[in-house]
Every structure is written in structure tokens, then in C-alpha cells.
Amino acid sequence: MATRTIEDADIRLPAILLGVGLGGFFDGILLHQVLQWHHMLSATGSDNAGIREYPVDTVPGLRMNTLWDGIFHVVTWVAVLAGLALLHARVTRSRSRLWRSPTLWGWALVGWGLFNLVEGVVDHHLLGIHHVREGAHRLWWDLGFLALGAVLVAGGWLLQRGGDGSRGDLP
């Protein structure tokens, strides 16, 4: 049986897409740009995919990493837009209640956690094209990223379960 929320609209998919996009933006802005711990291709040359090395301490390497960081941001932007468009289409009344809904934000946290889990497993472990932070303890940083994803999924799941769809998620 589908979970119905906010005026009988199923908001799971749009909220998860919104969470995936926002989680990707957080990762890209904080880890790629502000802290500069990694870029999309910063571990190439020693990866599991056989991609040519693009060292971030050279102009050509940084240009390629910046390009792929930008493509990554385009994908996260599209996820946010798709989530917002689906929310707008599915919730036609009481839209102001939507933004206060624990169901919306719970599913968004699930989406953010799923982003961390999928991106962490695929990019950090399977392909090895980058890691959360390079260095002697990079495996622990990568595992911490996965653990954070699991906590976000669990926390989001619990939060959305606290929302009572029959009351529009509000007391």
C-alpha cells in the first residue's frame, strides 16, 4: 500500500529525488570546492576503472576534474529540479503544509543517505575514482561516508514514519 501524505499525494519519489540532489550539492560544494578534499577524478591513475590519471596539482588535471565536478553538479541540479517539479505536480493543495511535513523531510533524508551509499560504494570502492579524503586513513573516511549515509537513511525513515499522512503530517 502506498504511503499517502499531504492531501492524499504520494511524495516519496519527489522527496527522495530532492534529497539525492541536495546531498549531492552538499558533497560537491563542501568536499569538492570548499575543503578541496577530492574531485570527481582525483584518484584516477590508481583507480579500479583504468581511467587515465588527472592529477589535481596540474592545470590540465584540474581542468578535467573541474569539468567532471561541473557535470556532477548538473546531475544534482536536475535531481533537485525533478523533485521540485514532481512535488508541485503531486501536491495541488495545502502546499504551505508540505514544507513543514516530517514526511517530506524524512524522505529527503532517505534520498540524501541513498546518495551517500550509492556514490560511496560506486565511486569510492568499486571504481576508486576518488575518495572522501586521500591519505593514510582514506579507507576510514570512505567508510565514515557510508556510515553517514546509513544514519541518514535510518533517521529519515524514522522521521517520515512520524508523519501521519491522514492528518497532512501536521497536528
JSON list of C-alpha atoms in Angstrom, two decimals:
[
{"chain": "A", "resi": 1, "resn": "MET", "atom": "CA", "xyz": [0.00, 0.00, 0.00]},
{"chain": "A", "resi": 2, "resn": "ALA", "atom": "CA", "xyz": [1.41, 3.40, -0.98]},
{"chain": "A", "resi": 3, "resn": "THR", "atom": "CA", "xyz": [2.15, 5.94, 1.70]},
{"chain": "A", "resi": 4, "resn": "ARG", "atom": "CA", "xyz": [-0.20, 8.86, 1.21]},
{"chain": "A", "resi": 5, "resn": "THR", "atom": "CA", "xyz": [0.66, 12.27, 2.57]},
{"chain": "A", "resi": 6, "resn": "ILE", "atom": "CA", "xyz": [-0.30, 15.93, 2.23]},
{"chain": "A", "resi": 7, "resn": "GLU", "atom": "CA", "xyz": [-3.80, 15.87, 0.78]},
{"chain": "A", "resi": 8, "resn": "ASP", "atom": "CA", "xyz": [-3.50, 12.24, -0.38]},
{"chain": "A", "resi": 9, "resn": "ALA", "atom": "CA", "xyz": [-0.44, 12.81, -2.61]},
{"chain": "A", "resi": 10, "resn": "ASP", "atom": "CA", "xyz": [2.38, 10.26, -2.66]},
{"chain": "A", "resi": 11, "resn": "ILE", "atom": "CA", "xyz": [5.51, 12.36, -2.14]},
{"chain": "A", "resi": 12, "resn": "ARG", "atom": "CA", "xyz": [8.08, 9.61, -1.61]},
{"chain": "A", "resi": 13, "resn": "LEU", "atom": "CA", "xyz": [9.78, 9.73, -5.03]},
{"chain": "A", "resi": 14, "resn": "PRO", "atom": "CA", "xyz": [9.88, 13.53, -5.33]},
{"chain": "A", "resi": 15, "resn": "ALA", "atom": "CA", "xyz": [11.22, 13.88, -1.79]},
{"chain": "A", "resi": 16, "resn": "ILE", "atom": "CA", "xyz": [13.88, 11.21, -2.37]},
{"chain": "A", "resi": 17, "resn": "LEU", "atom": "CA", "xyz": [14.96, 12.95, -5.60]},
{"chain": "A", "resi": 18, "resn": "LEU", "atom": "CA", "xyz": [15.15, 16.23, -3.72]},
{"chain": "A", "resi": 19, "resn": "GLY", "atom": "CA", "xyz": [17.30, 14.57, -1.06]},
{"chain": "A", "resi": 20, "resn": "VAL", "atom": "CA", "xyz": [19.60, 12.96, -3.64]},
{"chain": "A", "resi": 21, "resn": "GLY", "atom": "CA", "xyz": [20.14, 16.34, -5.29]},
{"chain": "A", "resi": 22, "resn": "LEU", "atom": "CA", "xyz": [20.65, 18.25, -2.05]},
{"chain": "A", "resi": 23, "resn": "GLY", "atom": "CA", "xyz": [23.02, 15.56, -0.74]},
{"chain": "A", "resi": 24, "resn": "GLY", "atom": "CA", "xyz": [25.00, 15.76, -3.97]},
{"chain": "A", "resi": 25, "resn": "PHE", "atom": "CA", "xyz": [25.17, 19.54, -3.75]},
{"chain": "A", "resi": 26, "resn": "PHE", "atom": "CA", "xyz": [26.39, 19.32, -0.15]},
{"chain": "A", "resi": 27, "resn": "ASP", "atom": "CA", "xyz": [29.08, 16.81, -1.15]},
{"chain": "A", "resi": 28, "resn": "GLY", "atom": "CA", "xyz": [30.15, 18.78, -4.22]},
{"chain": "A", "resi": 29, "resn": "ILE", "atom": "CA", "xyz": [30.19, 22.18, -2.57]},
{"chain": "A", "resi": 30, "resn": "LEU", "atom": "CA", "xyz": [31.74, 21.18, 0.76]},
{"chain": "A", "resi": 31, "resn": "LEU", "atom": "CA", "xyz": [34.11, 18.34, -0.17]},
{"chain": "A", "resi": 32, "resn": "HIS", "atom": "CA", "xyz": [35.00, 19.30, -3.77]},
{"chain": "A", "resi": 33, "resn": "GLN", "atom": "CA", "xyz": [35.06, 23.09, -3.62]},
{"chain": "A", "resi": 34, "resn": "VAL", "atom": "CA", "xyz": [35.35, 24.44, -0.06]},
{"chain": "A", "resi": 35, "resn": "LEU", "atom": "CA", "xyz": [37.55, 21.80, 1.61]},
{"chain": "A", "resi": 36, "resn": "GLN", "atom": "CA", "xyz": [39.03, 20.56, -1.72]},
{"chain": "A", "resi": 37, "resn": "TRP", "atom": "CA", "xyz": [39.46, 17.07, -0.29]},
{"chain": "A", "resi": 38, "resn": "HIS", "atom": "CA", "xyz": [38.69, 15.45, -3.63]},
{"chain": "A", "resi": 39, "resn": "HIS", "atom": "CA", "xyz": [37.32, 15.99, -7.12]},
{"chain": "A", "resi": 40, "resn": "MET", "atom": "CA", "xyz": [35.44, 13.56, -9.33]},
{"chain": "A", "resi": 41, "resn": "LEU", "atom": "CA", "xyz": [38.60, 12.10, -10.89]},
{"chain": "A", "resi": 42, "resn": "SER", "atom": "CA", "xyz": [41.17, 12.88, -8.22]},
{"chain": "A", "resi": 43, "resn": "ALA", "atom": "CA", "xyz": [42.19, 9.24, -7.66]},
{"chain": "A", "resi": 44, "resn": "THR", "atom": "CA", "xyz": [42.43, 8.26, -11.33]},
{"chain": "A", "resi": 45, "resn": "GLY", "atom": "CA", "xyz": [45.64, 6.60, -12.31]},
{"chain": "A", "resi": 46, "resn": "SER", "atom": "CA", "xyz": [45.32, 4.31, -9.28]},
{"chain": "A", "resi": 47, "resn": "ASP", "atom": "CA", "xyz": [41.60, 3.60, -9.71]},
{"chain": "A", "resi": 48, "resn": "ASN", "atom": "CA", "xyz": [39.85, 0.31, -10.45]},
{"chain": "A", "resi": 49, "resn": "ALA", "atom": "CA", "xyz": [38.38, 1.54, -13.74]},
{"chain": "A", "resi": 50, "resn": "GLY", "atom": "CA", "xyz": [41.61, 2.11, -15.67]},
{"chain": "A", "resi": 51, "resn": "ILE", "atom": "CA", "xyz": [40.95, 5.81, -16.25]},
{"chain": "A", "resi": 52, "resn": "ARG", "atom": "CA", "xyz": [43.95, 7.90, -17.22]},
{"chain": "A", "resi": 53, "resn": "GLU", "atom": "CA", "xyz": [45.43, 9.94, -14.37]},
{"chain": "A", "resi": 54, "resn": "TYR", "atom": "CA", "xyz": [44.21, 13.52, -13.94]},
{"chain": "A", "resi": 55, "resn": "PRO", "atom": "CA", "xyz": [46.31, 14.94, -11.07]},
{"chain": "A", "resi": 56, "resn": "VAL", "atom": "CA", "xyz": [44.70, 17.95, -9.40]},
{"chain": "A", "resi": 57, "resn": "ASP", "atom": "CA", "xyz": [48.06, 19.67, -8.96]},
{"chain": "A", "resi": 58, "resn": "THR", "atom": "CA", "xyz": [48.44, 20.25, -12.71]},
{"chain": "A", "resi": 59, "resn": "VAL", "atom": "CA", "xyz": [46.44, 22.67, -14.84]},
{"chain": "A", "resi": 60, "resn": "PRO", "atom": "CA", "xyz": [45.23, 20.00, -17.33]},
{"chain": "A", "resi": 61, "resn": "GLY", "atom": "CA", "xyz": [44.35, 17.62, -14.47]},
{"chain": "A", "resi": 62, "resn": "LEU", "atom": "CA", "xyz": [42.49, 20.30, -12.54]},
{"chain": "A", "resi": 63, "resn": "ARG", "atom": "CA", "xyz": [40.64, 21.37, -15.70]},
{"chain": "A", "resi": 64, "resn": "MET", "atom": "CA", "xyz": [39.41, 17.80, -16.28]},
{"chain": "A", "resi": 65, "resn": "ASN", "atom": "CA", "xyz": [38.44, 17.38, -12.62]},
{"chain": "A", "resi": 66, "resn": "THR", "atom": "CA", "xyz": [36.62, 20.72, -12.67]},
{"chain": "A", "resi": 67, "resn": "LEU", "atom": "CA", "xyz": [34.73, 19.66, -15.80]},
{"chain": "A", "resi": 68, "resn": "TRP", "atom": "CA", "xyz": [33.59, 16.41, -14.16]},
{"chain": "A", "resi": 69, "resn": "ASP", "atom": "CA", "xyz": [32.74, 18.23, -10.92]},
{"chain": "A", "resi": 70, "resn": "GLY", "atom": "CA", "xyz": [30.55, 20.51, -13.05]},
{"chain": "A", "resi": 71, "resn": "ILE", "atom": "CA", "xyz": [28.85, 17.55, -14.75]},
{"chain": "A", "resi": 72, "resn": "PHE", "atom": "CA", "xyz": [28.24, 16.09, -11.29]},
{"chain": "A", "resi": 73, "resn": "HIS", "atom": "CA", "xyz": [26.63, 19.38, -10.20]},
{"chain": "A", "resi": 74, "resn": "VAL", "atom": "CA", "xyz": [24.42, 19.41, -13.32]},
{"chain": "A", "resi": 75, "resn": "VAL", "atom": "CA", "xyz": [23.15, 15.94, -12.38]},
{"chain": "A", "resi": 76, "resn": "THR", "atom": "CA", "xyz": [22.43, 17.02, -8.80]},
{"chain": "A", "resi": 77, "resn": "TRP", "atom": "CA", "xyz": [20.71, 20.18, -10.07]},
{"chain": "A", "resi": 78, "resn": "VAL", "atom": "CA", "xyz": [18.49, 18.09, -12.36]},
{"chain": "A", "resi": 79, "resn": "ALA", "atom": "CA", "xyz": [17.60, 15.83, -9.41]},
{"chain": "A", "resi": 80, "resn": "VAL", "atom": "CA", "xyz": [16.55, 18.86, -7.33]},
{"chain": "A", "resi": 81, "resn": "LEU", "atom": "CA", "xyz": [14.51, 20.30, -10.22]},
{"chain": "A", "resi": 82, "resn": "ALA", "atom": "CA", "xyz": [12.84, 16.94, -10.91]},
{"chain": "A", "resi": 83, "resn": "GLY", "atom": "CA", "xyz": [12.00, 16.53, -7.22]},
{"chain": "A", "resi": 84, "resn": "LEU", "atom": "CA", "xyz": [10.51, 20.03, -7.02]},
{"chain": "A", "resi": 85, "resn": "ALA", "atom": "CA", "xyz": [8.56, 19.58, -10.26]},
{"chain": "A", "resi": 86, "resn": "LEU", "atom": "CA", "xyz": [7.10, 16.27, -9.08]},
{"chain": "A", "resi": 87, "resn": "LEU", "atom": "CA", "xyz": [6.20, 17.76, -5.70]},
{"chain": "A", "resi": 88, "resn": "HIS", "atom": "CA", "xyz": [4.48, 20.67, -7.44]},
{"chain": "A", "resi": 89, "resn": "ALA", "atom": "CA", "xyz": [2.56, 18.30, -9.71]},
{"chain": "A", "resi": 90, "resn": "ARG", "atom": "CA", "xyz": [1.51, 15.90, -6.96]},
{"chain": "A", "resi": 91, "resn": "VAL", "atom": "CA", "xyz": [0.65, 18.35, -4.19]},
{"chain": "A", "resi": 92, "resn": "THR", "atom": "CA", "xyz": [-2.00, 20.66, -5.59]},
{"chain": "A", "resi": 93, "resn": "ARG", "atom": "CA", "xyz": [-3.49, 21.95, -2.33]},
{"chain": "A", "resi": 94, "resn": "SER", "atom": "CA", "xyz": [-2.01, 22.84, 1.04]},
{"chain": "A", "resi": 95, "resn": "ARG", "atom": "CA", "xyz": [1.43, 23.40, -0.45]},
{"chain": "A", "resi": 96, "resn": "SER", "atom": "CA", "xyz": [2.49, 25.51, 2.53]},
{"chain": "A", "resi": 97, "resn": "ARG", "atom": "CA", "xyz": [1.91, 22.47, 4.76]},
{"chain": "A", "resi": 98, "resn": "LEU", "atom": "CA", "xyz": [4.25, 20.44, 2.58]},
{"chain": "A", "resi": 99, "resn": "TRP", "atom": "CA", "xyz": [7.37, 22.34, 3.65]},
{"chain": "A", "resi": 100, "resn": "ARG", "atom": "CA", "xyz": [6.61, 21.67, 7.34]},
{"chain": "A", "resi": 101, "resn": "SER", "atom": "CA", "xyz": [5.98, 17.98, 6.73]},
{"chain": "A", "resi": 102, "resn": "PRO", "atom": "CA", "xyz": [8.16, 15.45, 8.57]},
{"chain": "A", "resi": 103, "resn": "THR", "atom": "CA", "xyz": [7.25, 13.04, 5.79]},
{"chain": "A", "resi": 104, "resn": "LEU", "atom": "CA", "xyz": [8.81, 15.31, 3.15]},
{"chain": "A", "resi": 105, "resn": "TRP", "atom": "CA", "xyz": [12.00, 15.90, 5.11]},
{"chain": "A", "resi": 106, "resn": "GLY", "atom": "CA", "xyz": [12.21, 12.28, 6.24]},
{"chain": "A", "resi": 107, "resn": "TRP", "atom": "CA", "xyz": [12.10, 11.02, 2.66]},
{"chain": "A", "resi": 108, "resn": "ALA", "atom": "CA", "xyz": [14.54, 13.78, 1.63]},
{"chain": "A", "resi": 109, "resn": "LEU", "atom": "CA", "xyz": [16.99, 12.50, 4.28]},
{"chain": "A", "resi": 110, "resn": "VAL", "atom": "CA", "xyz": [16.47, 8.98, 2.92]},
{"chain": "A", "resi": 111, "resn": "GLY", "atom": "CA", "xyz": [17.39, 10.33, -0.53]},
{"chain": "A", "resi": 112, "resn": "TRP", "atom": "CA", "xyz": [20.50, 12.07, 0.82]},
{"chain": "A", "resi": 113, "resn": "GLY", "atom": "CA", "xyz": [21.55, 8.87, 2.56]},
{"chain": "A", "resi": 114, "resn": "LEU", "atom": "CA", "xyz": [20.95, 6.85, -0.60]},
{"chain": "A", "resi": 115, "resn": "PHE", "atom": "CA", "xyz": [23.13, 9.33, -2.49]},
{"chain": "A", "resi": 116, "resn": "ASN", "atom": "CA", "xyz": [25.94, 8.76, 0.02]},
{"chain": "A", "resi": 117, "resn": "LEU", "atom": "CA", "xyz": [25.56, 4.99, -0.11]},
{"chain": "A", "resi": 118, "resn": "VAL", "atom": "CA", "xyz": [25.42, 4.69, -3.90]},
{"chain": "A", "resi": 119, "resn": "GLU", "atom": "CA", "xyz": [28.08, 7.30, -4.61]},
{"chain": "A", "resi": 120, "resn": "GLY", "atom": "CA", "xyz": [30.30, 5.92, -1.86]},
{"chain": "A", "resi": 121, "resn": "VAL", "atom": "CA", "xyz": [30.06, 2.31, -2.98]},
{"chain": "A", "resi": 122, "resn": "VAL", "atom": "CA", "xyz": [30.39, 3.06, -6.71]},
{"chain": "A", "resi": 123, "resn": "ASP", "atom": "CA", "xyz": [32.92, 5.93, -6.84]},
{"chain": "A", "resi": 124, "resn": "HIS", "atom": "CA", "xyz": [34.97, 5.27, -3.70]},
{"chain": "A", "resi": 125, "resn": "HIS", "atom": "CA", "xyz": [35.02, 1.47, -3.56]},
{"chain": "A", "resi": 126, "resn": "LEU", "atom": "CA", "xyz": [34.10, -0.14, -6.90]},
{"chain": "A", "resi": 127, "resn": "LEU", "atom": "CA", "xyz": [35.60, 2.37, -9.35]},
{"chain": "A", "resi": 128, "resn": "GLY", "atom": "CA", "xyz": [38.01, 4.03, -6.93]},
{"chain": "A", "resi": 129, "resn": "ILE", "atom": "CA", "xyz": [37.98, 7.24, -9.00]},
{"chain": "A", "resi": 130, "resn": "HIS", "atom": "CA", "xyz": [38.11, 9.36, -5.85]},
{"chain": "A", "resi": 131, "resn": "HIS", "atom": "CA", "xyz": [37.96, 9.02, -2.09]},
{"chain": "A", "resi": 132, "resn": "VAL", "atom": "CA", "xyz": [36.48, 11.26, 0.57]},
{"chain": "A", "resi": 133, "resn": "ARG", "atom": "CA", "xyz": [39.96, 12.26, 1.66]},
{"chain": "A", "resi": 134, "resn": "GLU", "atom": "CA", "xyz": [43.26, 10.96, 0.37]},
{"chain": "A", "resi": 135, "resn": "GLY", "atom": "CA", "xyz": [45.97, 9.85, 2.74]},
{"chain": "A", "resi": 136, "resn": "ALA", "atom": "CA", "xyz": [46.87, 7.07, 5.12]},
{"chain": "A", "resi": 137, "resn": "HIS", "atom": "CA", "xyz": [43.34, 6.79, 6.54]},
{"chain": "A", "resi": 138, "resn": "ARG", "atom": "CA", "xyz": [41.34, 7.14, 3.32]},
{"chain": "A", "resi": 139, "resn": "LEU", "atom": "CA", "xyz": [39.50, 3.84, 3.88]},
{"chain": "A", "resi": 140, "resn": "TRP", "atom": "CA", "xyz": [38.19, 5.14, 7.21]},
{"chain": "A", "resi": 141, "resn": "TRP", "atom": "CA", "xyz": [36.99, 8.37, 5.57]},
{"chain": "A", "resi": 142, "resn": "ASP", "atom": "CA", "xyz": [35.23, 6.33, 2.87]},
{"chain": "A", "resi": 143, "resn": "LEU", "atom": "CA", "xyz": [33.65, 4.02, 5.45]},
{"chain": "A", "resi": 144, "resn": "GLY", "atom": "CA", "xyz": [32.58, 7.04, 7.51]},
{"chain": "A", "resi": 145, "resn": "PHE", "atom": "CA", "xyz": [30.87, 8.45, 4.42]},
{"chain": "A", "resi": 146, "resn": "LEU", "atom": "CA", "xyz": [28.95, 5.17, 4.05]},
{"chain": "A", "resi": 147, "resn": "ALA", "atom": "CA", "xyz": [28.10, 5.13, 7.75]},
{"chain": "A", "resi": 148, "resn": "LEU", "atom": "CA", "xyz": [26.75, 8.68, 7.48]},
{"chain": "A", "resi": 149, "resn": "GLY", "atom": "CA", "xyz": [24.62, 7.55, 4.54]},
{"chain": "A", "resi": 150, "resn": "ALA", "atom": "CA", "xyz": [23.21, 4.67, 6.58]},
{"chain": "A", "resi": 151, "resn": "VAL", "atom": "CA", "xyz": [22.45, 7.02, 9.51]},
{"chain": "A", "resi": 152, "resn": "LEU", "atom": "CA", "xyz": [20.69, 9.47, 7.15]},
{"chain": "A", "resi": 153, "resn": "VAL", "atom": "CA", "xyz": [18.57, 6.67, 5.64]},
{"chain": "A", "resi": 154, "resn": "ALA", "atom": "CA", "xyz": [17.63, 5.33, 9.08]},
{"chain": "A", "resi": 155, "resn": "GLY", "atom": "CA", "xyz": [16.98, 8.78, 10.53]},
{"chain": "A", "resi": 156, "resn": "GLY", "atom": "CA", "xyz": [14.93, 9.83, 7.51]},
{"chain": "A", "resi": 157, "resn": "TRP", "atom": "CA", "xyz": [12.94, 6.61, 7.65]},
{"chain": "A", "resi": 158, "resn": "LEU", "atom": "CA", "xyz": [12.12, 7.21, 11.32]},
{"chain": "A", "resi": 159, "resn": "LEU", "atom": "CA", "xyz": [11.27, 10.87, 10.70]},
{"chain": "A", "resi": 160, "resn": "GLN", "atom": "CA", "xyz": [8.89, 10.13, 7.82]},
{"chain": "A", "resi": 161, "resn": "ARG", "atom": "CA", "xyz": [7.19, 7.39, 9.86]},
{"chain": "A", "resi": 162, "resn": "GLY", "atom": "CA", "xyz": [6.41, 10.05, 12.47]},
{"chain": "A", "resi": 163, "resn": "GLY", "atom": "CA", "xyz": [4.38, 11.97, 9.89]},
{"chain": "A", "resi": 164, "resn": "ASP", "atom": "CA", "xyz": [0.73, 10.98, 9.88]},
{"chain": "A", "resi": 165, "resn": "GLY", "atom": "CA", "xyz": [-0.43, 11.20, 6.28]},
{"chain": "A", "resi": 166, "resn": "SER", "atom": "CA", "xyz": [-4.09, 11.15, 7.29]},
{"chain": "A", "resi": 167, "resn": "ARG", "atom": "CA", "xyz": [-3.60, 14.49, 9.04]},
{"chain": "A", "resi": 168, "resn": "GLY", "atom": "CA", "xyz": [-1.40, 16.03, 6.36]},
{"chain": "A", "resi": 169, "resn": "ASP", "atom": "CA", "xyz": [1.61, 15.48, 8.63]},
{"chain": "A", "resi": 170, "resn": "LEU", "atom": "CA", "xyz": [0.61, 18.26, 10.99]},
{"chain": "A", "resi": 171, "resn": "PRO", "atom": "CA", "xyz": [-1.11, 18.16, 14.35]}
]
